[in-house]
Coordinates of C-alpha atoms in Angstrom, one line a residue:
X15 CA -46.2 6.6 18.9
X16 CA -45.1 10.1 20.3
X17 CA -42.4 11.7 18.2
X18 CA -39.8 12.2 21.6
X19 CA -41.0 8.2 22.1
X20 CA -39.4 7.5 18.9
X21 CA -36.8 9.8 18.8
X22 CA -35.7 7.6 22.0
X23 CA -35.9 4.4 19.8
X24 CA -34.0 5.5 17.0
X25 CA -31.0 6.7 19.2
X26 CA -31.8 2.7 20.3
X27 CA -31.6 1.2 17.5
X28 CA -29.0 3.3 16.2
X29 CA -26.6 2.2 19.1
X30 CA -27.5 -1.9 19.2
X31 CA -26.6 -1.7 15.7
X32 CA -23.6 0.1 16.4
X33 CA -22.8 -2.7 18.9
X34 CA -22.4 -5.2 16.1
X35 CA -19.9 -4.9 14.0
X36 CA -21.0 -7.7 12.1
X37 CA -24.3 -6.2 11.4
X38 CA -28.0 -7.0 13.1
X39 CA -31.3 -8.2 11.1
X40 CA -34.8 -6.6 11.3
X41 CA -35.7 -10.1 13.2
X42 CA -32.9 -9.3 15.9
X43 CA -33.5 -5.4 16.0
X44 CA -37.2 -6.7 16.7
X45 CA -36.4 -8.9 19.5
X46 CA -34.0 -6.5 21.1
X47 CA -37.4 -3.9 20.4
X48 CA -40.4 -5.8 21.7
X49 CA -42.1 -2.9 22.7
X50 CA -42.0 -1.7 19.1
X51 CA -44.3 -2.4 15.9
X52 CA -42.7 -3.8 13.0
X53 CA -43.7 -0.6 11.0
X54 CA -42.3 1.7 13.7
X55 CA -39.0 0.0 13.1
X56 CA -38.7 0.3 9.5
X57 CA -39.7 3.8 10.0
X58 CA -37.0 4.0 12.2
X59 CA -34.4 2.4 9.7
X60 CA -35.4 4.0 7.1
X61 CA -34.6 7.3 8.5
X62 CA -31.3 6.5 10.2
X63 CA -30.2 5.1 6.3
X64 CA -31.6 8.9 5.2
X65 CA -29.3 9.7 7.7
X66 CA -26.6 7.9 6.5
X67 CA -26.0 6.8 9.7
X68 CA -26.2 3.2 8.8
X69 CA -25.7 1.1 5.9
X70 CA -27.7 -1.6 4.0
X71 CA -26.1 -5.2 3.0
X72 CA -27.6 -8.1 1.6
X73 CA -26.6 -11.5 2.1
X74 CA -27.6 -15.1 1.6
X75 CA -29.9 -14.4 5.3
X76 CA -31.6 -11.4 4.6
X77 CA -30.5 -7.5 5.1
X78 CA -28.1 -6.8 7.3
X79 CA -27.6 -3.3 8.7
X80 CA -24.6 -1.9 10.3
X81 CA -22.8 1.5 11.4
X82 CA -21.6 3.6 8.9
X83 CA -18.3 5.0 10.1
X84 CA -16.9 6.1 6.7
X85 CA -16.8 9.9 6.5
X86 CA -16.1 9.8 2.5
X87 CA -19.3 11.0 0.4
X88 CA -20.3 8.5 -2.3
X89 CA -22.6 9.6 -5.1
X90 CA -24.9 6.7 -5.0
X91 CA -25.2 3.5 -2.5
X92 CA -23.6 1.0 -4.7
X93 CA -20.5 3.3 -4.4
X94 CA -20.3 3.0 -1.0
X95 CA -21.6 -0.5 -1.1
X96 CA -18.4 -1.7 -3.4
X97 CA -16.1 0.9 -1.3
X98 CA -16.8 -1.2 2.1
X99 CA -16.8 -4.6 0.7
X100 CA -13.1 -3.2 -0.5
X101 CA -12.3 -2.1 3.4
X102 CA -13.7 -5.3 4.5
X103 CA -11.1 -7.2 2.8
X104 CA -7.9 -5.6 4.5
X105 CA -4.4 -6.2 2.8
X106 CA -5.5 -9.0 1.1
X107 CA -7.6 -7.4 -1.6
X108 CA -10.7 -8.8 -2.8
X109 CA -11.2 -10.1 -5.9
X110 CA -14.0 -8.0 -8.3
X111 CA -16.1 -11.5 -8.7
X112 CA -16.6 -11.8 -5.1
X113 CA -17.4 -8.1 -5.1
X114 CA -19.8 -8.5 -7.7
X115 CA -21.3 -11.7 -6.0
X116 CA -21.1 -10.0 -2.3
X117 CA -22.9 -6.5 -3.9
X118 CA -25.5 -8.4 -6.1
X119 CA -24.4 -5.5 -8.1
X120 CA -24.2 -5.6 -12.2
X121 CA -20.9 -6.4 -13.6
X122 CA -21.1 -3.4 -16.0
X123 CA -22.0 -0.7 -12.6
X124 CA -18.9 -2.8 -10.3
X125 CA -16.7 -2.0 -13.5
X126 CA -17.4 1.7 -13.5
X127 CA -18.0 2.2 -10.2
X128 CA -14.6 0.9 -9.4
X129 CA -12.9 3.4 -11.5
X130 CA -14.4 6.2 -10.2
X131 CA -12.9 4.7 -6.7
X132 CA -9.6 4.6 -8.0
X133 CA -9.9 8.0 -9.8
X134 CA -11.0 9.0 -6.5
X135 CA -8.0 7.6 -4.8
X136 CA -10.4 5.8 -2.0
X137 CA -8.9 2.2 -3.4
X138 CA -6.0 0.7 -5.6
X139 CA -5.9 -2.5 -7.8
X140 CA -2.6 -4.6 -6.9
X141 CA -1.6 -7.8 -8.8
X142 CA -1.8 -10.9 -6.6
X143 CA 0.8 -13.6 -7.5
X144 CA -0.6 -16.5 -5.6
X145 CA -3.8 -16.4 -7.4
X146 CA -2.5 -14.9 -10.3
X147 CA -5.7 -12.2 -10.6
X148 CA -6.2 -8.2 -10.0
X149 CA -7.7 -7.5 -6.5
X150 CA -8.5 -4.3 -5.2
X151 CA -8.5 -2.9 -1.7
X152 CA -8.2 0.6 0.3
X153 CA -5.7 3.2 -1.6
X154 CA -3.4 3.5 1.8
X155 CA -3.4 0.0 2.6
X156 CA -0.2 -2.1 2.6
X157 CA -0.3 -5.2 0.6
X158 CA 0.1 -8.3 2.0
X159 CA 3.0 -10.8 1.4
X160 CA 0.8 -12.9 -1.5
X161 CA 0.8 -9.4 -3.5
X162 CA 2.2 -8.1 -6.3
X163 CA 5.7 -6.6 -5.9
X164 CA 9.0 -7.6 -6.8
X165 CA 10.8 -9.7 -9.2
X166 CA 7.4 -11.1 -10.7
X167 CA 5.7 -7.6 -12.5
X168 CA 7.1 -6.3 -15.5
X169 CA 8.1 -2.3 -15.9
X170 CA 4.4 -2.0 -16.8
X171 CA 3.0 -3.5 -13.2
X172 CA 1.9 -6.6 -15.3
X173 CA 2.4 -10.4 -14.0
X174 CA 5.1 -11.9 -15.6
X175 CA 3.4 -15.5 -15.6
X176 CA 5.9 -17.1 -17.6
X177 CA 8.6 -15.9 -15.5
X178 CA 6.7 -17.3 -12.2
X179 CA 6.3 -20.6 -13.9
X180 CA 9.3 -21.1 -15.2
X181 CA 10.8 -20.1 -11.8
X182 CA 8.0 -22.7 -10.2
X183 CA 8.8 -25.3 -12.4
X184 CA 12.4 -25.5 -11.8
X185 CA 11.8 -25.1 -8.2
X186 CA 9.5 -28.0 -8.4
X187 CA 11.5 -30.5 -10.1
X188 CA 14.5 -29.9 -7.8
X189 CA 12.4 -30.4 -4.9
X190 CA 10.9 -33.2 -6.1
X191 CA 14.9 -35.0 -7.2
X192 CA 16.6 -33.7 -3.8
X193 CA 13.2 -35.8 -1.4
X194 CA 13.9 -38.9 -4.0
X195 CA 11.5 -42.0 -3.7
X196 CA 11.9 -42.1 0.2
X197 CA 11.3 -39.7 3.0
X198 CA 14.1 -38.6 4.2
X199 CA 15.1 -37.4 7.5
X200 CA 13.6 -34.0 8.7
X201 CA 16.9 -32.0 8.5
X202 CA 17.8 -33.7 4.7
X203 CA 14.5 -32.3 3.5
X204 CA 15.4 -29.2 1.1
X205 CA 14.3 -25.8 2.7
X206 CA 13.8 -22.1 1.5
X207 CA 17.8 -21.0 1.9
X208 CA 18.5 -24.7 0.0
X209 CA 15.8 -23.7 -3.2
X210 CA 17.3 -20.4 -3.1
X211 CA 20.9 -21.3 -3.3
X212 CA 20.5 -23.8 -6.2
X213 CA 18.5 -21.3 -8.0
X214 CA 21.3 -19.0 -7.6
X215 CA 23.4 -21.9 -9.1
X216 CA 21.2 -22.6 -12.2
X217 CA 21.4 -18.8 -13.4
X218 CA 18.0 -19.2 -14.6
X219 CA 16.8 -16.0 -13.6
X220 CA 18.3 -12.3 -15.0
X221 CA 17.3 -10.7 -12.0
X222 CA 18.5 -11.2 -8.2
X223 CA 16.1 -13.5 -6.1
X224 CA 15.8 -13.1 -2.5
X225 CA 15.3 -15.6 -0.1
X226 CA 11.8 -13.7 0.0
X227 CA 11.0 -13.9 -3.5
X228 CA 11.8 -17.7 -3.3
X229 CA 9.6 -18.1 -0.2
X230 CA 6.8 -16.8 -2.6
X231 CA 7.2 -19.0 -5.3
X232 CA 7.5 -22.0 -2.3
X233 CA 4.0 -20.7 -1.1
X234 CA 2.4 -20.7 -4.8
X235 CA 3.3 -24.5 -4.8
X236 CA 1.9 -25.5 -1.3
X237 CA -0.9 -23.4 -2.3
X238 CA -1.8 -25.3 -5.3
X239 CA -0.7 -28.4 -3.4
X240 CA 2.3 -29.3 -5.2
X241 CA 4.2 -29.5 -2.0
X242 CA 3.2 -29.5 1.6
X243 CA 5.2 -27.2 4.3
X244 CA 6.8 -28.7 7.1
X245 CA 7.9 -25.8 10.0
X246 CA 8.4 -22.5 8.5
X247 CA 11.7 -23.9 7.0
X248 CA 11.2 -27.3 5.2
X249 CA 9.1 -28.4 2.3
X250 CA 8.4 -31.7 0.6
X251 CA 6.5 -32.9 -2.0
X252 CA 3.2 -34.0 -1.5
X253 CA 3.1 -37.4 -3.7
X254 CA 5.9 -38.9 -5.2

């Protein structure tokens, strides 16, 4: 094939990639190509990844390749590999076993590599209090509600867990003694300023909860479906 002929097809395939941001296969690239052999296209691919104009994932289907838009410079793949995985998961964070599951990467390389990220200041590791484990995602993003701030982390950034379970457990049990045996009536049922209120009561905390800090500790308890939500106001327990 003439090199302007595939000069033309790798602007192509450059720019149908480009047009999924959720990646395309070598199977869709070839039946969006037709007119192109196989070997021409991974000729093609092979060079726009020289390039670094696109990027290489695997998943459960097969490669995937997609755009690369980042204009940071990574030492090796896997850097850049771990760094988008870690944009990919916004202000929720992702967890470093689903990074090292989603990368097929070594957990000994997703270890270092991930320091050398943060060292870099491309990504930062925040505490998450619902699932009580670190995550890691983009150095400027903002973490989301379920992250760690607050009450909850010691002077050292550390999860107090005790704290949060003591503060769940009490929670819990007045909950669980304000519903009774019967379902009350929707307005009876206890609700975030009601939990907040009676722990202010019970003085069981040292430091100032907000109503915020309460709704957390109410979310950690639907979450591990202690209580179910009612509304954006009301809570009740699951079973009694």
């Amino acid at each position: 094939m003439a090199f302007s002929l595939l000069k033309y097809f790798m602007q192509g395939i450059l720019e149908f990639i480009a047009s999924r941001e959720s990646g395309v296969t070598t199977q869709e690239i070839q039946q969006e190509f037709k007119d192109m052999s196989l070997q021409d296209i991974v000729v093609e691919i092979n060079a726009l990844h020289a390039d670094s104009l696109i990027d290489l994932f695997k998943t459960k289907s097969g490669i995937v390749y997609r755009r690369n838009t980042e204009p940071q410079s990574f030492s090796a793949p896997e850097e850049k590999i771990i760094y988008l995985l870690i944009k990919e998961s916004g202000v929720d964070g992702i967890w470093i076993k689903d990074i090292r599951s989603k990368s097929g990467l070594h957990q000994n390389l997703v270890t270092k590599i991930l320091k050398t990220l943060e060292q870099r200041v491309l990504i930062k590791a925040v505490k998450s209090i619902k699932q009580n484990r670190k995550v890691y995602m983009l150095y400027d993003a903002v973490p989301s509600d379920d992250l760690g701030d607050g009450p909850w982390f010691t002077q050292d950034a550390e999860l107090d867990v005790g704290f949060v379970e003591a503060i769940k457990g009490v929670a819990h049990e007045w909950i669980v003694n304000s519903i009774g045996r019967d379902m009350p009536a929707y307005e009876d049922l206890p609700g975030i300023k009601e939990v907040h209120a009676f722990l202010m009561r019970a003085e069981i905390s040292s430091v100032h909860l907000s109503l915020e800090d309460v709704k957390r500790i109410l979310d950690i308890l639907v979450y591990e479906r202690k209580i179910i939500q009612l509304d954006q106001r009301f809570y009740i327990v699951k079973s009694i």
